Tab-separated table of C-alpha atoms in Angstrom:
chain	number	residue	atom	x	y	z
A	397	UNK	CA	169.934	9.669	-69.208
A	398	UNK	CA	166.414	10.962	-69.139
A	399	UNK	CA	164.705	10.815	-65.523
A	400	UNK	CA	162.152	8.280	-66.631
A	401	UNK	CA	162.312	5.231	-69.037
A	402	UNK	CA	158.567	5.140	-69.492
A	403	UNK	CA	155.586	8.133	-69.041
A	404	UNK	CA	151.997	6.513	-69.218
A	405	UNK	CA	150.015	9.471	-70.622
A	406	UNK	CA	146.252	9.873	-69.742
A	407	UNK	CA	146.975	7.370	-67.049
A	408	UNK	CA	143.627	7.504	-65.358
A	409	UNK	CA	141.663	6.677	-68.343
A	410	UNK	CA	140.363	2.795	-68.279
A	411	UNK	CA	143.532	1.887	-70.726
A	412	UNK	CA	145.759	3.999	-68.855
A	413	UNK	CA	144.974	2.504	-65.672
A	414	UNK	CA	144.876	-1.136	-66.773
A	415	UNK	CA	148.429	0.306	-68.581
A	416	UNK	CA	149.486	1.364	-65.399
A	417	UNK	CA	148.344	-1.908	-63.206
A	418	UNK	CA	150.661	-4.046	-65.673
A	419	UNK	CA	153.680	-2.063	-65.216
A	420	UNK	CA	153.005	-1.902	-60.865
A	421	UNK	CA	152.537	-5.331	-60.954
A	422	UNK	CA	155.186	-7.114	-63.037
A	423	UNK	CA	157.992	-4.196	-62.902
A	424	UNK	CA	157.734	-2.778	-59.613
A	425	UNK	CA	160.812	-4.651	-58.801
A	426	UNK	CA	162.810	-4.217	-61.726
A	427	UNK	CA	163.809	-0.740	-61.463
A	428	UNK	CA	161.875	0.726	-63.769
A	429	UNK	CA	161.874	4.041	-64.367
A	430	UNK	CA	158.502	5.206	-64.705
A	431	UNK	CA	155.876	7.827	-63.963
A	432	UNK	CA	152.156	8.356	-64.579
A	433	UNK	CA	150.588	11.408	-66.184
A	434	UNK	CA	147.700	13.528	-67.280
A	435	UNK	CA	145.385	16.543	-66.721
A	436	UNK	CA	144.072	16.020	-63.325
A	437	UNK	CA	146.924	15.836	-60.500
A	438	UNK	CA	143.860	14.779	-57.979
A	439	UNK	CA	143.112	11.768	-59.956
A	440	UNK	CA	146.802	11.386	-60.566
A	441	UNK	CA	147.088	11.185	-56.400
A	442	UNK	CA	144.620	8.518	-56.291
A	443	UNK	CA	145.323	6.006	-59.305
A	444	UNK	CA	148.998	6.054	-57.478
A	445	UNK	CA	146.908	4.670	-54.123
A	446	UNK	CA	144.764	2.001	-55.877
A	447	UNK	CA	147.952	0.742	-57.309
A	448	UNK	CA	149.429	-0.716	-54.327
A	449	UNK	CA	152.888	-1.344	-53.055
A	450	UNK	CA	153.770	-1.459	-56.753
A	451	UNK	CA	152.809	2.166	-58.062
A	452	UNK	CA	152.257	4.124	-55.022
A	453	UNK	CA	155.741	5.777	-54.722
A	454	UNK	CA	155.628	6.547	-58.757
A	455	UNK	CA	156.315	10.119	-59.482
A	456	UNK	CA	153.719	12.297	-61.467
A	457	UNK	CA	153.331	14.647	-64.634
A	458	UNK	CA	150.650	17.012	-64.684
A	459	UNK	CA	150.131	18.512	-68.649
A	460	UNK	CA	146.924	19.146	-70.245
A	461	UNK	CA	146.800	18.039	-74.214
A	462	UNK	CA	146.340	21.798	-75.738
A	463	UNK	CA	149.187	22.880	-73.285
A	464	UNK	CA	152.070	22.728	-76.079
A	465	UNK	CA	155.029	23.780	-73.574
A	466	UNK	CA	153.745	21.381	-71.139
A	467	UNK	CA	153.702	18.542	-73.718
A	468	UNK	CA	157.414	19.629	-74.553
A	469	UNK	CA	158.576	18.803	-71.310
A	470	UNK	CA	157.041	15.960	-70.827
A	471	UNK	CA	158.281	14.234	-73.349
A	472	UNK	CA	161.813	15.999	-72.920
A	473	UNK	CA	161.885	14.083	-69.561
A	474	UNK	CA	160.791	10.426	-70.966
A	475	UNK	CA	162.964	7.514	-73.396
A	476	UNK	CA	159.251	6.896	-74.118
A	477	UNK	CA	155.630	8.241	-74.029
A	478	UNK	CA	152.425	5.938	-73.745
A	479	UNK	CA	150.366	8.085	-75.543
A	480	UNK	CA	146.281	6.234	-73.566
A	481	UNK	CA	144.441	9.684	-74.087
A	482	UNK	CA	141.803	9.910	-76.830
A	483	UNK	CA	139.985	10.421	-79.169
A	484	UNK	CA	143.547	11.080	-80.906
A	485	UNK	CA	142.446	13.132	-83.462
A	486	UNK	CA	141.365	15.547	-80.554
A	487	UNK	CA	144.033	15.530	-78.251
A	488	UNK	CA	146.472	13.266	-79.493
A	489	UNK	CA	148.334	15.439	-82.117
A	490	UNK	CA	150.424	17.599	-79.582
A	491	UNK	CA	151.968	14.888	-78.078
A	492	UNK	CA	152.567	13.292	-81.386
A	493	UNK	CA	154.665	16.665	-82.089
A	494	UNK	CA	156.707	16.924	-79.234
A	495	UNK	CA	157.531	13.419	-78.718
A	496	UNK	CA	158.841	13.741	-82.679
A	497	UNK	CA	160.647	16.993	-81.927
A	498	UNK	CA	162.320	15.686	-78.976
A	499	UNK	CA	163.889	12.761	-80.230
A	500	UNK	CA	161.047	10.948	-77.645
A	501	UNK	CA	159.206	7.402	-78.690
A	502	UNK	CA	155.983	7.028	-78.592
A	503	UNK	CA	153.378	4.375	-78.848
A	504	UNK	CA	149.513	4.351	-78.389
A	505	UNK	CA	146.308	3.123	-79.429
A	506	UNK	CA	145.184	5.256	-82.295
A	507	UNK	CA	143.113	4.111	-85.052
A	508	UNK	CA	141.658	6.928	-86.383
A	509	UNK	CA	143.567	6.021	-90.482
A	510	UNK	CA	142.561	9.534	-91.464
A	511	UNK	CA	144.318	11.350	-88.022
A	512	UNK	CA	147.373	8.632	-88.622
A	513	UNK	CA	148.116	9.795	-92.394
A	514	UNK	CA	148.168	13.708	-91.378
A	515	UNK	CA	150.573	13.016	-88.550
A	516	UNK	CA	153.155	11.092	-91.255
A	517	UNK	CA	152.742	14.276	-93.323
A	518	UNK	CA	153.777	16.347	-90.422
A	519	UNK	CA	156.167	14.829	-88.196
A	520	UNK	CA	157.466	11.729	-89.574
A	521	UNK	CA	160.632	13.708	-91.309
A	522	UNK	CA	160.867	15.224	-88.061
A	523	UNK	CA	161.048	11.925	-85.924
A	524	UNK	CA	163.295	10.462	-88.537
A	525	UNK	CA	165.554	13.297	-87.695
A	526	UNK	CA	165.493	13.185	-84.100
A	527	UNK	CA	165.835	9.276	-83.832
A	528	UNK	CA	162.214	8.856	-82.210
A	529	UNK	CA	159.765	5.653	-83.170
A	530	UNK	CA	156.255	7.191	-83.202
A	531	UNK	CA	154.464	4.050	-83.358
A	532	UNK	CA	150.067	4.046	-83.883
A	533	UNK	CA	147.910	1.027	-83.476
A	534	UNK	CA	149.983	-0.790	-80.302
A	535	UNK	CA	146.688	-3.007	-79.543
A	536	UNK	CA	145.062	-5.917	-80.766
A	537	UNK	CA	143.301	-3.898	-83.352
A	538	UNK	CA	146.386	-3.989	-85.435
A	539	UNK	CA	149.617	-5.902	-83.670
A	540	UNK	CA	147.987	-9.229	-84.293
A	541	UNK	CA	147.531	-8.346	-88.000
A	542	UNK	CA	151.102	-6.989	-87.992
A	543	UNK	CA	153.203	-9.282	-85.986
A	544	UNK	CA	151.452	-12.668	-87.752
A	545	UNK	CA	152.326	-10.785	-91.285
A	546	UNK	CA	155.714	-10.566	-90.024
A	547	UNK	CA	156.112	-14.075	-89.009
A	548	UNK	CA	154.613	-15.649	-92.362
A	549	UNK	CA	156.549	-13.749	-94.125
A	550	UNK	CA	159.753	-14.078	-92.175
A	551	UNK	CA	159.445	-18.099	-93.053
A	552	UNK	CA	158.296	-18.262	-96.410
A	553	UNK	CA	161.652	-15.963	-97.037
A	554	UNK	CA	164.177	-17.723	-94.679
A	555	UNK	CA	162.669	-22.100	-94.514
A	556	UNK	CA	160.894	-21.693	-97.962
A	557	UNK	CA	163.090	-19.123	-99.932
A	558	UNK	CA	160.637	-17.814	-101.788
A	559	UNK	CA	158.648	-14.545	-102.186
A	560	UNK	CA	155.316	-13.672	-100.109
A	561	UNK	CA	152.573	-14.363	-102.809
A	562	UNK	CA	149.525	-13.381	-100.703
A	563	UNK	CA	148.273	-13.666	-96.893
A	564	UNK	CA	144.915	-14.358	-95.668
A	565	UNK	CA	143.913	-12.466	-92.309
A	566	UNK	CA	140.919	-14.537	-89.824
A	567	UNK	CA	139.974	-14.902	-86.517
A	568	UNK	CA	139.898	-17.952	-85.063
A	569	UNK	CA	138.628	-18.790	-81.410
A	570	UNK	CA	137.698	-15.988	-79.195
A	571	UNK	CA	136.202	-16.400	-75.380
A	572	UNK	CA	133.243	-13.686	-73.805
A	573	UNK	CA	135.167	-10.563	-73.459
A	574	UNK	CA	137.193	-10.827	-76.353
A	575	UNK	CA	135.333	-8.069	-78.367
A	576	UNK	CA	134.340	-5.634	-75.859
A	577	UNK	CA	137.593	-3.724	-75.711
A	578	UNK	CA	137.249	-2.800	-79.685
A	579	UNK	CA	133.847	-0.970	-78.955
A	580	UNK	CA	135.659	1.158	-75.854
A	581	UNK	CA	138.826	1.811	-77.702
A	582	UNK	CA	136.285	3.182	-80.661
A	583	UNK	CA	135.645	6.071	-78.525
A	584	UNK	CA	139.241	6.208	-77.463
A	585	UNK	CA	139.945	7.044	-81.089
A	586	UNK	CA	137.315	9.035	-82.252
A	587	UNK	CA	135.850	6.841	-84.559
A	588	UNK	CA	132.380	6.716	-86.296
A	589	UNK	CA	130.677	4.164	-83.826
A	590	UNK	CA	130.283	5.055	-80.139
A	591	UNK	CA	131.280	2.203	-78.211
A	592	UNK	CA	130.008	-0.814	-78.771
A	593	UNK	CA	130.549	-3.965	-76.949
A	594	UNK	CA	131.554	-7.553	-78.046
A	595	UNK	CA	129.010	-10.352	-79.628
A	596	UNK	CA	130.889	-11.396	-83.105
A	597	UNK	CA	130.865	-14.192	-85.595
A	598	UNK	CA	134.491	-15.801	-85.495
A	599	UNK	CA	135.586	-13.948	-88.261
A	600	UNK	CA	133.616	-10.632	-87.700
A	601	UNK	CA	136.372	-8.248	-87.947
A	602	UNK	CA	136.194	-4.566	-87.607
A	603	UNK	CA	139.527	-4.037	-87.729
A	604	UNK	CA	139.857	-5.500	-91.050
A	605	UNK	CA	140.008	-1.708	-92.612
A	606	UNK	CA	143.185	-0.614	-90.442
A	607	UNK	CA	144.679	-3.723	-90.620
A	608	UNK	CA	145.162	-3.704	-94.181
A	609	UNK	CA	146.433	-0.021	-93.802
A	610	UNK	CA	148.733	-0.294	-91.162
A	611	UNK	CA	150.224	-3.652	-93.098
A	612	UNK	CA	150.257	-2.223	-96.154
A	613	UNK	CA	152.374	0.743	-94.660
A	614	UNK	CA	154.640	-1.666	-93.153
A	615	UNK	CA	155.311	-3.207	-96.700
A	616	UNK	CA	156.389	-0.235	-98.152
A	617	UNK	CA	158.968	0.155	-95.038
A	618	UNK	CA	160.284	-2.780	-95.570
A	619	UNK	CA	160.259	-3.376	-99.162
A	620	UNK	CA	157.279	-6.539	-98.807
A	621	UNK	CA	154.658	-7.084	-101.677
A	622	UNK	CA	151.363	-5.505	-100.272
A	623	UNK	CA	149.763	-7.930	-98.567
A	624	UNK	CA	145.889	-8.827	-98.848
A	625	UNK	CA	144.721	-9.103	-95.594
A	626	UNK	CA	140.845	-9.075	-95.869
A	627	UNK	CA	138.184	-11.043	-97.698
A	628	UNK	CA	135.184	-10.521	-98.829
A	629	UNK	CA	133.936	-12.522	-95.920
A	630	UNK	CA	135.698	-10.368	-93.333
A	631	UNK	CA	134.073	-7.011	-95.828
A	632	UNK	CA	130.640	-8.421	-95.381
A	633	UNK	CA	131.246	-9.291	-91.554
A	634	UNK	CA	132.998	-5.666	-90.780
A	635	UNK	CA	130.040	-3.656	-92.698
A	636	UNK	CA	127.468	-5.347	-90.736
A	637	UNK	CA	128.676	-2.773	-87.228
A	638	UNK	CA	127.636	0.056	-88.708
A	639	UNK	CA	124.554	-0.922	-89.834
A	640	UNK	CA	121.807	0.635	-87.147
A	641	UNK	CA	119.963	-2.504	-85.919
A	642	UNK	CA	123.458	-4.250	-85.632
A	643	UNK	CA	124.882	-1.305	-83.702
A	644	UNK	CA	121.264	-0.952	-81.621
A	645	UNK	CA	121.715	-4.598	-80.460
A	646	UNK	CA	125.097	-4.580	-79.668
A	647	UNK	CA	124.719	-1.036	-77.391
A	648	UNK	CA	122.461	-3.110	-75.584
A	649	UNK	CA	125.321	-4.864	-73.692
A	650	UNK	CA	127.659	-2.204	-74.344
A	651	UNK	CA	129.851	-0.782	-71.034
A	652	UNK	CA	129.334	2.983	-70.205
A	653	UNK	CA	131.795	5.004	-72.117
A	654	UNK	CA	135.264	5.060	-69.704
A	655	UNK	CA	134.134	1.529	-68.404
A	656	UNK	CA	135.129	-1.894	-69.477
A	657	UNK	CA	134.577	-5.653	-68.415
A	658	UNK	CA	135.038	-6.778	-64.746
A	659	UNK	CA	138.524	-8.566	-64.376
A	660	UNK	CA	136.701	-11.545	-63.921
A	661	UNK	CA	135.508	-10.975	-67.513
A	662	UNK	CA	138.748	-9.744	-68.708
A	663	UNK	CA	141.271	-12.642	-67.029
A	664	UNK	CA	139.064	-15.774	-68.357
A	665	UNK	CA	138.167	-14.757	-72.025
A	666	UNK	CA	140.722	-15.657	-74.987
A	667	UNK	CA	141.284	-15.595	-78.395
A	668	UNK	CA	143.046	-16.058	-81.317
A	669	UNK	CA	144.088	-14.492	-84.638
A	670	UNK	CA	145.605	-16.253	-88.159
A	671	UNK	CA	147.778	-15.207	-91.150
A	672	UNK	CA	147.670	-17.519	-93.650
A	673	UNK	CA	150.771	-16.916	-95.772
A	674	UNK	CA	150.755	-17.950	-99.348
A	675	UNK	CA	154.719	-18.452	-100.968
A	676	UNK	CA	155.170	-18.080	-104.726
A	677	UNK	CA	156.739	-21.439	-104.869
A	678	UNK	CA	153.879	-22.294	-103.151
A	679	UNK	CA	154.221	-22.991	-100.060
A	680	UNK	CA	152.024	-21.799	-97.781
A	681	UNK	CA	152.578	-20.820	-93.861
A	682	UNK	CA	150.338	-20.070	-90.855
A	683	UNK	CA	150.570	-17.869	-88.101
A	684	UNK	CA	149.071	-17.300	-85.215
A	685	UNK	CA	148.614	-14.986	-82.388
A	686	UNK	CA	146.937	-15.388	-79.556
A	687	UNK	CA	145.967	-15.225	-75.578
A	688	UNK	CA	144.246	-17.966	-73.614
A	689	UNK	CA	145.017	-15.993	-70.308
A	690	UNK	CA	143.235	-12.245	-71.251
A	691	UNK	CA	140.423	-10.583	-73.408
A	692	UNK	CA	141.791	-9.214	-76.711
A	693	UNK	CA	139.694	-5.712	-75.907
A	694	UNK	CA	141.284	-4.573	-72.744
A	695	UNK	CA	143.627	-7.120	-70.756
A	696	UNK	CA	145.927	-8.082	-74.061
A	697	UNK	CA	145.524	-5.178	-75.528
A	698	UNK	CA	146.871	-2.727	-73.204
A	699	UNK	CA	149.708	-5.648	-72.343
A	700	UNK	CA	150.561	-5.206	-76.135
A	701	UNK	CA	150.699	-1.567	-75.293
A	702	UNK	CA	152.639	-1.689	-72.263
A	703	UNK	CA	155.051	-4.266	-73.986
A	704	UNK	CA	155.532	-1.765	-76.799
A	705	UNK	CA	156.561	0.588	-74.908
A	706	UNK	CA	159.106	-1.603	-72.665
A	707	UNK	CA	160.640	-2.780	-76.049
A	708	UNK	CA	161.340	0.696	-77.016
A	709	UNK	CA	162.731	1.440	-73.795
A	710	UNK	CA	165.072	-1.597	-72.206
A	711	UNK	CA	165.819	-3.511	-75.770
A	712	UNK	CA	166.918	0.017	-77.706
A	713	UNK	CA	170.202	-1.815	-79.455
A	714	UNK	CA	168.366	-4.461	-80.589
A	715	UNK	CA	165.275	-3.245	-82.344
A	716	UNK	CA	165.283	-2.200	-85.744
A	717	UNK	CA	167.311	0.976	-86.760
A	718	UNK	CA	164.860	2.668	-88.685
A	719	UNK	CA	163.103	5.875	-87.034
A	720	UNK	CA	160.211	8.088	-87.798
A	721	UNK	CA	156.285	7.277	-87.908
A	722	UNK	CA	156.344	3.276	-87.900
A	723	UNK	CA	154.131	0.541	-87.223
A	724	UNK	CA	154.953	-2.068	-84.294
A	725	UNK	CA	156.796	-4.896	-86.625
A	726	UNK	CA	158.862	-2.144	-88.563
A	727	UNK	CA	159.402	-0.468	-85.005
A	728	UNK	CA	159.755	-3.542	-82.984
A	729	UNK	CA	160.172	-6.550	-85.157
A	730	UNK	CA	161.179	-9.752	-83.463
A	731	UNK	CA	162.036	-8.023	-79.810
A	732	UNK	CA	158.311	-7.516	-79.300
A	733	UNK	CA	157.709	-10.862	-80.388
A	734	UNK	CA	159.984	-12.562	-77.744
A	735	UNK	CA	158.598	-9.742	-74.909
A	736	UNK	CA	154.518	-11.048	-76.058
A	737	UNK	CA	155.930	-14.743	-75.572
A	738	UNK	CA	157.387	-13.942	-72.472
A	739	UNK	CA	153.920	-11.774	-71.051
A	740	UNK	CA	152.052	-15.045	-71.871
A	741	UNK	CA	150.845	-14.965	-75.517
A	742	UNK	CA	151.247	-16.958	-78.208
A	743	UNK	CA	152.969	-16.159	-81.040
A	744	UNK	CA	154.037	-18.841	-83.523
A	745	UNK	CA	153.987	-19.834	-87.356
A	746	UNK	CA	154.087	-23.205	-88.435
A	747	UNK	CA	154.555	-24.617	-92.523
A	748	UNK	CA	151.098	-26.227	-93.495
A	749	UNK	CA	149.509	-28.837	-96.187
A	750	UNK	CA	146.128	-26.581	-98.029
A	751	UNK	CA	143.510	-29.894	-98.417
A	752	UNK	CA	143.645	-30.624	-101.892
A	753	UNK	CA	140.585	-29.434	-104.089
């Protein structure tokens, strides 16, 4: 038995510490096993004090990101790593290593496709190997996407017994809030655009890209047809952010970089995400995934994080078998499902009637 059950890496980071606020607050009393970590051992000291009753006892790891030996232990003394440091493509890569050399799971935020592809060339034989899950994209940029694929497919196959034709990714409600977290999280991951934050048509998605990726990937691990995910709707809408007056207006309300919303902002925005699944028989299915309790940018997001990580660490029997470089339904499948229902989200897929004409 490793010492601790979960590590929160680059703990003192806005994710990290929202990260680390879930876990003090609704596992201090479970027995967790779990420790913070990062760079700085004085802001270590005091993200353990603002945490309360909950998180003030919890031990600490002090390893920089080009420190490879450091890295190695670790993740030598963790079931799993939350990887919250970024951009990933600059400091993330390390970790990725050692976690996948030392049979250690790991989940985190990354986005970054090109970053993402190089560490499957590298290290996803390796984590196979070892019996480690590296899993990317553990926020709402992706586990929406991923999880509602999962379901529509899951009941075209098993109610409708028939194939998965096509899917149909959109965004349906979303409160103030619900945005900002993508524009922080850009800078997290080293992306083109600085941080922006959140004004968006409802199905403005500039996610759309990864999304299709990361499902795609998860097709080929699990033998699915690839599924179309975007339209040219969601194109148009997901080109407009990096056009300069779009991006000029929007870093007019953005938060500084290593900022976010207030928690009043966070803790009274929604929203809500559908796959529309399409059966060859045709039937046709929709999904949906969702928060009326938490911004999808921050509060959700790093829930979906946390939860990852949890599922990986207290549910190991009853997750999928399959190791390596995975994304979160391939990883996690139905257990992170059931732990997202149980945080407070919805997650649910329904058959439906298309209007006729």
């Amino acid at each position: 038995m490793r010492p601790f059950q979960v590590v929160v890496y680059g703990a003192t980071g806005f994710c990290g510490q929202l990260v680390c606020e879930y876990l003090a607050k609704n596992y201090a009393t479970t027995g967790l096993r779990w420790a913070l970590a990062g760079r700085s051992e004085p802001k270590l000291i005091s993200l353990k004090r603002s945490l309360g009753p909950g998180g003030g006892d919890t031990p600490h790891l002090v390893a920089d990101a080009a420190d490879t030996p450091a890295l190695e232990a670790l993740a030598r003394v963790a079931d799993v790593v939350v990887a919250a440091a970024g951009p990933y493509g600059e400091v993330g890569s390390g970790l990725v290593a050692a976690c996948a050399a030392t049979g250690t799971h790991l989940v985190d935020l990354a986005g970054e496709s090109v970053w993402m592809k190089e560490m499957i060339e590298k290290h996803h034989d390796t984590a196979s190997v070892s019996g480690a899950k590296i899993v990317h994209s553990c926020g709402f940029d992706s586990i929406p996407a991923d999880l509602g694929t999962m379901l529509a497919h899951m009941r075209l196959r098993d109610v409708h017994n028939t194939k998965t034709k096509a899917l149909s990714y959109y965004f349906g409600k979303f409160g103030l809030g619900g945005f900002s977290g993508m524009l922080e999280r850009q800078q997290l991951r080293g992306d083109v655009l600085r941080p922006l934050s959140a004004v968006a048509q409802r199905r403005a998605a500039p996610s759309a890209t990864k999304n299709t990726q990361v499902c795609r990937f998860r097709g080929q691990l699990a033998g699915l047809l690839p599924a179309l995910l975007t339209t040219a709707a969601v194109a148009f809408s997901n080109a407009l952010f990096y056009l300069p007056p779009t991006r000029a207006l929007l870093q007019q309300v953005a938060p500084a970089s290593g900022e976010g919303p207030p928690a009043s902002i966070r803790e009274n925005s929604f929203f809500e995400i559908y796959v529309e699944g399409h059966g060859a028989n045709g039937a046709h299915v929709l999904a949906t995934v969702g928060s009326d309790k938490g911004d999808a940018g921050y509060q959700e997001t790093c829930k979906m994080l946390a939860e990852s990580a949890l599922a990986l660490a207290l549910n190991t029997t009853a997750l999928p078998q399959r190791t390596g470089i995975l994304t979160p339904a391939s990883a996690l499948g139905m257990v992170l499902v059931e732990r997202l229902r149980a945080a407070g989200m919805v997650l649910s897929v329904e058959t439906v009637s298309l209007p006729s004409g």
